Amino acid sequence: MKLGALVTLKDVSKSYQSITGDRIQAVKNISFQLDEGEVVALVGPSGCGKSTILRMIAGLEKPDSGAVEEVRSERFLIGYIFQDSSLMRWRTVYNNVKVPLEILGINKPERVQKMIDMVGLSGFEKQYPNELSGGMQRRVSIARALVHEPTVLLMDEPFTGVDEITKELLQTDLLYIIGGLGVTGVLVTHDVEEAVYLADRVLVMSAHPGTIIEEVRVPLPKTREPVMRTQEPFNLCCKEIRDKLHLLTPRRPETR
Amino acid sequence: MRKNVWAFAKKEWPVAASLAIVLVVWQFISQTGIVRSFLLPAPTQIISAFQHSRVDWLSNTLVTLNEILVGFAVAVVIGISLAILISLSPLARKMVMPYIVVSQVLPTVAIAPIIYIILGFDNTSRVVLVLLISFFPIVLGTVTGLTDVDQNLIYLLKSLGAGKVKIFYKVRLPNSLPHMFVGLRIGITGATIGAVIAEFVSSNSGLGFLITTSLTNFDTTLSYVAIVILTFLGLVLYGAVELTGRLLMPWLRSR
Ligand SMILES: Nc1ncnc2c1ncn2[C@@H]1O[C@H](COP(=O)(O)OP(=O)(O)O)[C@@H](O)[C@H]1O
Ligand SMILES: [Mg+2]
């Protein structure tokens, strides 16, 4: 099943004005293509421009040069998961999940309940975010990101700051949901295992300026099982990515 | 219901206990003459003055309450409007903010006589003085709440095609409520102060008027009655603002 590209980045560069006045090259010459049904991970050190790339795909920022091309279907919708859930404190779980439908003017309340059930929060509809654990808040933000059936799901370090055990459970649940709905997504993370576990392809980035230095295909079947995390192909793939990130090279402590 | 009352009593008994202690010590100090009762009348004296004096406490309280409520209501409207203006436009912030700060740096007592001269020796001036003291914290709190917003929420709404107006009432406005209510709570206490200062400077009725006139007549006990009523009034008004906040922000009640 070969499906077309939903998003294509062509030689995209973006710089920012820093507070001191000089320009910071956030990303430089980024090119990649996101095909329908696949999950691509961007892995790199913090500051290499991962969030910037997501913002450009979401249309929140324009590149200085190059182009971000999106498939012109009648409705190209973005789903967004942020690092710290970013829920509305003043809304209940149900009303938080409803936000995208409200903004888009879609009147399909059954989708809200379906997503809440899917992320395992049935019974918590009337709770406020500050009554939920960090892990449950992430679940709400996953439900919110998918309720309007987005064309592309953008995940910006979705599980940073969650304890390891909760994180692995959330990752497996997210995999299941993404697989079930056939979601196309871009995952940004600095967690190598997370990238390999969730993505079909991993784009390895380096910083200053942010560029893609390597593409690694994950040699695992599309349907992942938690046990695969302990097996040879998974570990070898992680090792390969660590190597590209120069994490396996002996070094002396140095500044910079 | 009875269970609730019991739970409340169990939780709040220290408040009642400390109040009882203060009243007993106060009564003792005054009655034994440690402090002359002319300077500090005993609680029982104050109560009896309240019952037996010929002053119409109710109508004087209503006069002051009216000044506070009208001044505060105008302060809320002006304060929130200015906050919205300031949060929307950096230009407006630069142009308006200095005057707002100046209005606070000027001691209200100092400009009160001038206000009376300009606006006339009537209620308008008193309302304006209440307004002057109470609008500032409302502006500051609301501006903070409108601008100190989770950037990701704005990204989320923008990525779904929402414009400035939608972001304003879906994110900025609800986000501002807790900060706005900090300002309102400070503002309502300021409003009470403003009304009393205004009456001190010029008035012919009200609780502040009663305090000054009874003191010039060397009737300290009467002024204490007025002070106690003012205290209750201030507490009730503060409580009303607090309660409104709780009703409008149910998410703060949980946890
Ligand atoms: N709005 C901005 N203004 C100024 N500099 C920015 C802005 N956003 C990002 N940057 C800079 O661009 C670079 C890439 O940032 P970012 O995309 O957040 O990286 P990452 O998500 O990989 O940590 C960083 O050096 C960052 O300081
Ligand atoms: Mg980032």
Coordinates of C-alpha atoms and ligand atoms in Angstrom, one line a residue:
Chain A
M1 CA 0.0 0.0 0.0
K2 CA 1.8 3.1 -1.3
L3 CA 0.2 6.3 -0.3
G4 CA 1.1 9.8 -1.3
A5 CA 3.0 12.6 0.6
L6 CA 0.9 14.6 3.0
V7 CA 3.6 17.1 3.9
T8 CA 6.8 17.9 2.1
L9 CA 9.6 20.1 3.4
K10 CA 11.9 21.4 0.7
D11 CA 15.2 22.9 1.8
V12 CA 13.6 24.8 4.7
S13 CA 15.6 27.3 6.7
K14 CA 14.5 29.4 9.6
S15 CA 16.3 31.9 11.8
Y16 CA 15.2 34.0 14.8
Q17 CA 16.3 37.3 16.2
S18 CA 17.7 36.8 19.6
I19 CA 17.2 39.3 22.4
T20 CA 20.7 40.6 22.0
G21 CA 19.9 41.4 18.3
D22 CA 21.9 38.8 16.4
R23 CA 20.2 36.2 14.3
I24 CA 20.1 32.5 15.5
Q25 CA 19.9 29.9 12.7
A26 CA 17.3 27.6 14.2
V27 CA 17.1 25.1 11.3
K28 CA 19.0 24.9 8.0
N29 CA 18.2 23.1 4.8
I30 CA 15.6 20.7 6.2
S31 CA 14.1 18.4 3.6
F32 CA 11.8 15.4 4.2
Q33 CA 8.5 14.0 3.2
L34 CA 5.8 12.7 5.4
D35 CA 3.7 9.9 3.7
E36 CA 0.2 9.1 4.6
G37 CA 0.0 6.5 7.4
E38 CA 3.6 6.8 8.6
V39 CA 5.1 8.2 11.8
V40 CA 8.4 10.0 11.4
A41 CA 10.4 10.9 14.4
L42 CA 12.8 13.8 14.7
V43 CA 15.5 13.1 17.3
G44 CA 18.2 15.5 18.3
P45 CA 19.6 17.5 21.2
S46 CA 17.6 20.3 22.6
G47 CA 17.8 23.5 20.6
C48 CA 18.3 21.8 17.3
G49 CA 15.0 23.2 16.0
K50 CA 12.6 20.3 16.4
S51 CA 9.8 22.4 17.8
T52 CA 10.4 25.0 15.1
I53 CA 9.9 22.4 12.4
L54 CA 6.6 21.4 14.0
R55 CA 5.4 25.0 14.2
M56 CA 6.2 25.4 10.5
I57 CA 4.3 22.3 9.6
A58 CA 1.4 23.6 11.6
G59 CA 1.5 26.9 9.7
L60 CA 2.3 28.9 12.8
E61 CA 5.5 30.1 11.3
K62 CA 6.8 30.8 7.9
P63 CA 10.3 29.5 6.8
D64 CA 12.8 32.2 5.7
S65 CA 13.6 30.1 2.6
G66 CA 12.4 26.8 1.2
A67 CA 8.9 25.6 1.3
V68 CA 6.5 23.6 3.4
E69 CA 4.0 22.0 1.1
E70 CA 0.9 20.3 2.3
V71 CA -1.5 18.1 0.4
R72 CA -4.5 20.2 -0.7
S73 CA -7.3 18.1 0.5
E74 CA -10.5 19.9 1.3
R75 CA -9.5 20.0 4.9
F76 CA -5.9 19.7 6.2
L77 CA -6.2 19.5 9.9
I78 CA -3.5 19.6 12.6
G79 CA -3.5 17.6 15.8
Y80 CA -1.1 18.9 18.4
I81 CA 0.4 17.3 21.6
F82 CA 2.6 19.5 23.7
Q83 CA 5.3 18.6 26.2
D84 CA 3.4 19.7 29.3
S85 CA -0.2 18.7 28.3
S86 CA -1.2 22.4 28.1
L87 CA -4.8 21.7 29.1
M88 CA -7.2 24.5 30.0
R89 CA -7.3 24.5 33.8
W90 CA -10.8 26.0 33.7
R91 CA -12.3 23.2 31.7
T92 CA -13.3 19.7 32.6
V93 CA -11.7 16.7 30.9
Y94 CA -14.8 16.4 28.6
N95 CA -14.7 20.1 27.7
N96 CA -10.9 20.1 27.1
V97 CA -11.2 17.2 24.6
K98 CA -14.0 19.1 22.9
V99 CA -11.9 22.2 22.2
P100 CA -10.9 21.4 18.6
L101 CA -14.4 20.6 17.6
E102 CA -15.6 23.8 19.1
I103 CA -13.0 25.9 17.2
L104 CA -13.7 24.1 14.0
G105 CA -17.4 24.3 14.4
I106 CA -17.9 20.5 14.2
N107 CA -21.0 19.3 16.0
K108 CA -20.1 15.7 16.8
P109 CA -20.2 15.2 20.6
E110 CA -20.0 11.4 20.1
R111 CA -16.4 11.8 19.0
V112 CA -15.5 13.4 22.3
Q113 CA -16.8 10.4 24.3
K114 CA -15.2 8.0 21.9
M115 CA -11.7 9.6 22.4
I116 CA -12.1 9.8 26.1
D117 CA -12.9 6.0 26.2
M118 CA -10.1 5.3 23.8
V119 CA -7.4 6.9 26.1
G120 CA -8.9 5.1 29.1
L121 CA -10.4 8.1 30.9
S122 CA -14.1 6.9 31.0
G123 CA -15.6 8.1 34.3
F124 CA -13.2 11.1 34.5
E125 CA -15.2 13.4 32.1
K126 CA -16.3 15.8 34.8
Q127 CA -12.9 16.1 36.6
Y128 CA -10.7 19.2 36.2
P129 CA -7.0 18.9 35.1
N130 CA -5.7 19.7 38.6
E131 CA -7.5 16.6 39.9
L132 CA -5.6 14.3 37.5
S133 CA -2.2 12.8 37.7
G134 CA 0.4 13.9 35.2
G135 CA 0.0 10.7 33.2
M136 CA -3.8 11.2 33.0
Q137 CA -3.3 14.8 31.9
R138 CA -1.2 13.5 29.0
R139 CA -4.1 11.1 28.1
V140 CA -6.5 14.1 27.9
S141 CA -4.1 15.9 25.6
I142 CA -3.8 12.8 23.3
A143 CA -7.6 12.7 23.2
R144 CA -7.8 16.4 22.4
A145 CA -5.2 16.1 19.6
L146 CA -7.2 13.4 17.8
V147 CA -10.8 14.2 18.4
H148 CA -11.2 16.2 15.1
E149 CA -9.5 13.4 13.1
P150 CA -6.5 15.5 12.0
T151 CA -4.7 14.9 8.8
V152 CA -1.3 15.1 10.7
L153 CA -0.6 14.6 14.3
L154 CA 2.3 16.7 15.7
M155 CA 3.8 15.4 18.9
D156 CA 6.3 17.7 20.6
E157 CA 8.1 15.6 23.3
P158 CA 4.7 14.2 24.4
F159 CA 6.1 12.3 27.4
T160 CA 8.9 14.4 28.7
G161 CA 8.7 14.7 32.4
V162 CA 6.6 11.6 33.0
D163 CA 8.0 8.9 35.2
E164 CA 9.5 5.9 33.3
I165 CA 6.8 3.3 34.0
T166 CA 3.9 5.6 33.2
K167 CA 5.8 6.7 30.1
E168 CA 6.1 3.2 28.7
L169 CA 2.5 2.5 29.4
L170 CA 1.5 5.7 27.6
Q171 CA 3.7 5.0 24.7
T172 CA 2.2 1.6 24.2
D173 CA -1.3 3.0 24.5
L174 CA -0.5 5.8 22.0
L175 CA 0.9 3.2 19.6
Y176 CA -2.3 1.3 19.8
I177 CA -4.5 4.4 19.2
I178 CA -2.3 5.7 16.4
G179 CA -2.4 2.2 14.8
G180 CA -6.1 1.8 15.2
L181 CA -6.9 5.2 13.7
G182 CA -4.2 5.0 11.0
V183 CA -2.8 8.3 12.1
T184 CA 0.0 10.1 10.2
G185 CA 2.3 11.8 12.6
V186 CA 5.6 13.6 13.4
L187 CA 7.1 12.8 16.7
V188 CA 9.7 15.1 18.2
T189 CA 11.7 13.7 21.0
H190 CA 15.2 13.5 22.5
D191 CA 14.4 10.0 23.7
V192 CA 16.0 7.5 21.4
E193 CA 14.0 4.5 22.6
E194 CA 10.8 6.4 22.3
A195 CA 11.6 7.3 18.7
V196 CA 12.4 3.7 17.7
Y197 CA 9.4 2.3 19.5
L198 CA 6.8 4.8 18.0
A199 CA 8.2 5.7 14.6
D200 CA 8.6 4.0 11.2
R201 CA 11.5 6.3 10.3
V202 CA 13.8 8.3 12.5
L203 CA 15.5 11.5 11.3
V204 CA 18.6 12.2 13.4
M205 CA 19.4 15.9 13.8
S206 CA 22.4 17.9 15.0
A207 CA 22.3 21.4 16.5
H208 CA 23.8 24.8 15.6
P209 CA 22.4 25.0 13.1
G210 CA 19.7 22.4 13.2
T211 CA 20.0 20.0 10.3
I212 CA 19.0 16.4 9.5
I213 CA 22.2 14.4 9.5
E214 CA 20.8 10.9 8.9
E215 CA 17.7 8.9 8.3
V216 CA 17.3 5.6 10.0
R217 CA 14.5 3.1 9.0
V218 CA 13.2 1.2 12.0
P219 CA 13.4 -2.5 11.1
L220 CA 10.3 -3.5 13.1
P221 CA 6.9 -4.5 11.9
K222 CA 4.2 -1.8 11.8
T223 CA 2.4 -3.4 14.7
R224 CA 4.7 -3.1 17.7
E225 CA 4.5 -5.1 20.8
P226 CA 6.0 -3.9 24.1
V227 CA 8.3 -7.0 24.3
M228 CA 10.1 -5.8 21.1
R229 CA 11.8 -3.2 23.2
T230 CA 13.9 -5.9 24.8
Q231 CA 14.8 -7.6 21.5
E232 CA 17.9 -7.5 19.3
P233 CA 16.5 -5.5 16.3
F234 CA 15.2 -2.7 18.6
N235 CA 18.4 -2.5 20.5
L236 CA 20.5 -2.4 17.4
C237 CA 18.4 0.3 15.9
C238 CA 18.8 2.4 19.1
K239 CA 22.5 1.8 19.0
E240 CA 22.7 3.0 15.4
I241 CA 20.9 6.2 16.3
R242 CA 23.1 6.8 19.4
D243 CA 26.1 6.4 17.2
K244 CA 24.8 9.0 14.7
L245 CA 24.3 11.3 17.7
H246 CA 27.9 10.7 18.6
L247 CA 26.9 9.3 22.0
L248 CA 29.1 6.2 21.7
T249 CA 32.3 8.1 21.1
P250 CA 34.6 8.4 24.1
R251 CA 35.2 12.0 25.0
R252 CA 36.6 14.3 27.6
P253 CA 34.4 16.7 29.4
E254 CA 34.6 20.0 27.6
T255 CA 32.8 23.3 27.7
R256 CA 30.6 24.1 24.7
Chain B
M1 CA -26.8 19.3 57.5
R2 CA -26.1 18.8 61.2
K3 CA -23.1 16.9 60.2
N4 CA -21.9 19.8 58.1
V5 CA -22.3 22.2 61.0
W6 CA -20.3 19.9 63.2
A7 CA -17.5 19.5 60.7
F8 CA -17.4 23.3 60.2
A9 CA -17.2 23.9 63.9
K10 CA -14.5 21.3 64.2
K11 CA -12.4 23.0 61.5
E12 CA -13.1 26.6 62.4
W13 CA -13.1 26.6 66.2
P14 CA -9.7 28.3 66.4
V15 CA -11.2 31.4 64.8
A16 CA -14.0 31.5 67.3
A17 CA -11.6 30.8 70.2
S18 CA -9.1 33.5 69.3
L19 CA -11.9 36.0 68.8
A20 CA -13.2 35.1 72.3
I21 CA -9.8 35.6 73.8
V22 CA -9.3 39.0 72.2
L23 CA -12.7 40.2 73.4
V24 CA -12.1 38.9 77.0
V25 CA -8.7 40.6 77.1
W26 CA -10.0 43.8 75.6
Q27 CA -12.9 43.9 78.2
F28 CA -10.4 43.2 81.0
I29 CA -7.9 45.9 79.9
S30 CA -10.6 48.5 79.6
Q31 CA -12.6 47.6 82.7
T32 CA -9.7 47.5 85.0
G33 CA -8.5 50.9 83.7
I34 CA -5.1 49.6 82.4
V35 CA -6.1 51.7 79.4
R36 CA -8.6 54.4 80.2
S37 CA -12.0 53.5 78.9
F38 CA -12.3 57.0 77.3
L39 CA -9.5 55.9 75.0
L40 CA -10.5 52.2 74.7
P41 CA -14.1 51.6 75.6
A42 CA -14.9 48.0 76.6
P43 CA -16.8 45.8 74.1
T44 CA -19.9 45.9 76.4
Q45 CA -19.8 49.7 76.3
I46 CA -19.6 49.8 72.6
I47 CA -22.6 47.5 72.3
S48 CA -24.6 49.6 74.7
A49 CA -23.7 52.8 72.8
F50 CA -24.9 51.1 69.6
Q51 CA -28.2 50.3 71.3
H52 CA -28.8 53.5 73.1
S53 CA -27.4 56.4 71.1
R54 CA -29.8 58.4 68.9
V55 CA -27.7 57.9 65.8
D56 CA -29.4 56.2 62.9
W57 CA -26.8 53.5 62.2
L58 CA -28.7 51.9 59.4
S59 CA -29.1 54.9 57.2
N60 CA -25.4 56.0 57.8
T61 CA -24.2 52.5 57.0
L62 CA -26.3 52.6 53.8
V63 CA -24.7 55.9 52.8
T64 CA -21.2 54.5 53.1
L65 CA -22.2 51.2 51.5
N66 CA -23.7 53.1 48.5
E67 CA -20.4 55.0 48.0
I68 CA -18.4 51.8 48.2
L69 CA -20.6 49.8 45.8
V70 CA -21.0 52.5 43.2
G71 CA -17.3 53.4 43.2
F72 CA -16.3 49.8 43.1
A73 CA -18.7 48.9 40.3
V74 CA -17.3 51.8 38.2
A75 CA -13.8 50.7 39.1
V76 CA -14.5 47.1 37.9
V77 CA -15.9 48.4 34.6
I78 CA -13.1 50.9 34.0
G79 CA -10.4 48.6 35.4
I80 CA -11.3 45.6 33.2
S81 CA -11.7 47.8 30.1
L82 CA -8.3 49.4 30.6
A83 CA -6.8 46.0 31.2
I84 CA -8.2 44.6 28.0
L85 CA -7.0 47.7 26.1
I86 CA -3.5 47.4 27.6
S87 CA -3.3 43.7 26.9
L88 CA -4.3 44.1 23.3
S89 CA -2.0 47.0 22.3
P90 CA 1.6 47.7 23.3
L91 CA 1.0 51.2 22.2
A92 CA -2.0 51.7 24.5
R93 CA 0.1 50.2 27.3
K94 CA 2.9 52.8 26.8
M95 CA 0.4 55.6 26.5
V96 CA -2.0 54.8 29.3
M97 CA 0.1 52.9 31.9
P98 CA 2.1 55.9 33.2
Y99 CA -1.1 57.8 34.1
I100 CA -2.5 54.7 35.9
V101 CA 0.7 54.5 37.9
V102 CA 0.7 58.2 38.7
S103 CA -2.9 58.0 39.9
Q104 CA -1.6 55.5 42.5
V105 CA 1.6 57.2 43.5
L106 CA -0.4 60.4 44.3
P107 CA -1.7 59.9 47.9
T108 CA -5.4 59.9 47.7
V109 CA -5.7 62.0 50.9
A110 CA -3.7 64.7 49.2
I111 CA -5.8 65.0 46.1
A112 CA -9.1 64.4 47.8
P113 CA -9.8 68.2 48.5
I114 CA -8.9 69.0 44.9
I115 CA -11.3 66.4 43.6
Y116 CA -14.1 68.0 45.8
I117 CA -13.2 71.4 44.4
I118 CA -13.4 70.2 40.8
L119 CA -16.3 67.8 41.0
G120 CA -18.3 69.5 43.7
F121 CA -19.0 68.7 47.4
D122 CA -21.3 65.8 46.7
N123 CA -21.5 62.1 46.2
T124 CA -19.8 62.2 42.8
S125 CA -16.5 63.2 44.4
R126 CA -16.7 60.4 47.0
V127 CA -17.5 57.8 44.3
V128 CA -14.5 59.1 42.3
L129 CA -12.2 58.7 45.3
V130 CA -13.4 55.2 45.9
L131 CA -12.8 54.4 42.2
L132 CA -9.3 56.0 42.3
I133 CA -8.2 53.7 45.1
S134 CA -9.8 50.5 44.0
F135 CA -9.3 50.3 40.2
F136 CA -5.5 49.9 40.2
P137 CA -5.2 46.3 41.5
I138 CA -8.1 45.3 39.2
V139 CA -6.1 46.6 36.2
L140 CA -2.9 45.0 37.2
G141 CA -4.4 41.6 38.1
T142 CA -6.5 41.5 34.9
V143 CA -3.6 42.5 32.6
T144 CA -1.5 39.7 34.2
G145 CA -4.2 37.2 33.6
L146 CA -4.8 38.2 30.1
T147 CA -1.2 38.2 29.0
D148 CA 0.4 35.4 31.2
V149 CA -1.1 32.7 29.0
D150 CA 0.3 29.2 28.1
Q151 CA 1.8 29.9 24.7
N152 CA 1.0 26.3 23.6
L153 CA -2.7 26.9 24.0
I154 CA -2.4 29.8 21.7
Y155 CA -0.5 27.7 19.2
L156 CA -3.2 25.0 19.5
L157 CA -6.0 27.4 18.7
K158 CA -4.1 29.1 15.9
S159 CA -3.2 25.8 14.3
L160 CA -7.0 25.1 14.2
G161 CA -7.6 28.4 12.5
A162 CA -8.8 30.5 15.4
G163 CA -8.3 34.2 15.2
K164 CA -7.4 36.8 17.9
V165 CA -11.0 37.2 19.0
K166 CA -11.6 33.5 19.6
I167 CA -8.3 33.2 21.4
F168 CA -9.3 36.1 23.5
Y169 CA -12.5 34.6 24.9
K170 CA -11.6 31.0 24.8
V171 CA -8.1 31.3 26.4
R172 CA -7.2 34.8 27.6
L173 CA -10.4 35.7 29.4
P174 CA -10.9 32.5 31.4
N175 CA -7.2 32.4 32.1
S176 CA -7.4 35.9 33.5
L177 CA -10.1 35.1 36.1
P178 CA -8.0 34.0 39.0
H179 CA -5.6 37.0 38.6
M180 CA -8.6 39.3 38.1
F181 CA -10.1 38.2 41.4
V182 CA -6.9 38.8 43.3
G183 CA -7.2 42.4 42.0
L184 CA -10.9 42.5 42.9
R185 CA -10.2 41.3 46.5
I186 CA -7.6 44.0 47.0
G187 CA -9.8 46.5 45.2
I188 CA -12.8 46.0 47.5
T189 CA -10.8 46.6 50.6
G190 CA -9.4 49.7 48.9
A191 CA -12.9 50.8 48.1
T192 CA -13.9 50.8 51.8
I193 CA -10.8 52.9 52.7
G194 CA -11.6 55.3 49.9
A195 CA -15.1 55.9 51.1
V196 CA -14.0 56.6 54.6
I197 CA -11.2 59.0 53.5
A198 CA -13.7 60.8 51.2
E199 CA -16.1 61.2 54.2
F200 CA -13.3 62.4 56.4
V201 CA -12.5 65.2 54.0
S202 CA -16.1 66.3 53.4
S203 CA -19.5 64.8 54.2
N204 CA -22.6 65.2 56.2
S205 CA -23.5 61.5 56.7
G206 CA -21.9 58.0 56.6
L207 CA -19.8 56.0 58.9
G208 CA -16.6 58.0 58.2
F209 CA -18.6 61.2 59.0
L210 CA -19.8 59.7 62.3
I211 CA -16.2 58.8 63.2
T212 CA -14.9 62.4 62.7
T213 CA -18.0 64.1 64.3
S214 CA -18.1 61.9 67.4
L215 CA -14.3 62.4 67.9
T216 CA -14.7 66.2 67.7
N217 CA -17.4 65.8 70.4
F218 CA -15.0 63.7 72.5
D219 CA -17.4 60.8 72.2
T220 CA -14.9 58.0 71.5
T221 CA -17.4 55.2 72.2
L222 CA -19.6 56.3 69.3
S223 CA -16.6 56.4 66.9
Y224 CA -15.8 52.9 68.0
V225 CA -19.3 51.7 67.1
A226 CA -18.8 53.2 63.6
I227 CA -15.4 51.5 63.3
V228 CA -16.9 48.1 64.3
I229 CA -19.7 48.5 61.8
L230 CA -17.1 49.4 59.1
T231 CA -15.2 46.3 60.0
F232 CA -18.2 44.1 59.5
L233 CA -19.1 45.9 56.3
G234 CA -15.6 45.4 55.0
L235 CA -15.6 41.7 55.9
V236 CA -19.0 41.1 54.3
L237 CA -18.0 42.9 51.1
Y238 CA -14.7 41.0 50.9
G239 CA -16.5 37.7 51.5
A240 CA -19.0 38.5 48.7
V241 CA -16.2 39.0 46.3
E242 CA -14.5 35.8 47.4
L243 CA -17.7 33.9 47.1
T244 CA -18.4 35.2 43.6
G245 CA -14.9 34.1 42.7
R246 CA -15.5 30.6 43.9
L247 CA -18.7 30.4 42.0
L248 CA -17.1 31.6 38.8
M249 CA -14.0 29.3 39.2
P250 CA -15.2 25.9 40.3
W251 CA -11.9 24.4 39.0
L252 CA -10.0 26.1 41.9
R253 CA -12.1 24.4 44.5
S254 CA -10.9 20.9 43.6
R255 CA -7.7 19.8 45.3
Ligands
LIG1 N1 10.5 32.5 19.2 C1 11.9 32.4 19.2 N2 12.6 33.5 19.3 C2 14.0 33.4 19.3 N3 14.6 32.2 19.2 C3 14.0 31.1 19.1 C4 12.5 31.1 19.1 N4 12.1 29.8 19.0 C5 13.2 29.0 18.9 N5 14.3 29.8 19.0 C6 15.7 29.3 18.9 O1 15.8 28.4 17.9 C7 16.5 27.3 18.2 C8 15.7 26.0 18.0 O2 14.6 26.0 19.0 P1 13.6 24.8 19.1 O3 12.9 24.6 17.8 O4 12.7 25.1 20.3 O5 14.5 23.6 19.4 P2 14.1 22.2 20.1 O6 12.6 22.0 20.1 O7 14.8 21.2 19.3 O8 14.7 22.2 21.5 C9 17.0 27.5 19.6 O9 18.3 28.0 19.6 C10 16.1 28.5 20.2 O10 16.7 29.3 21.1
MG2 MG 11.3 21.8 21.7

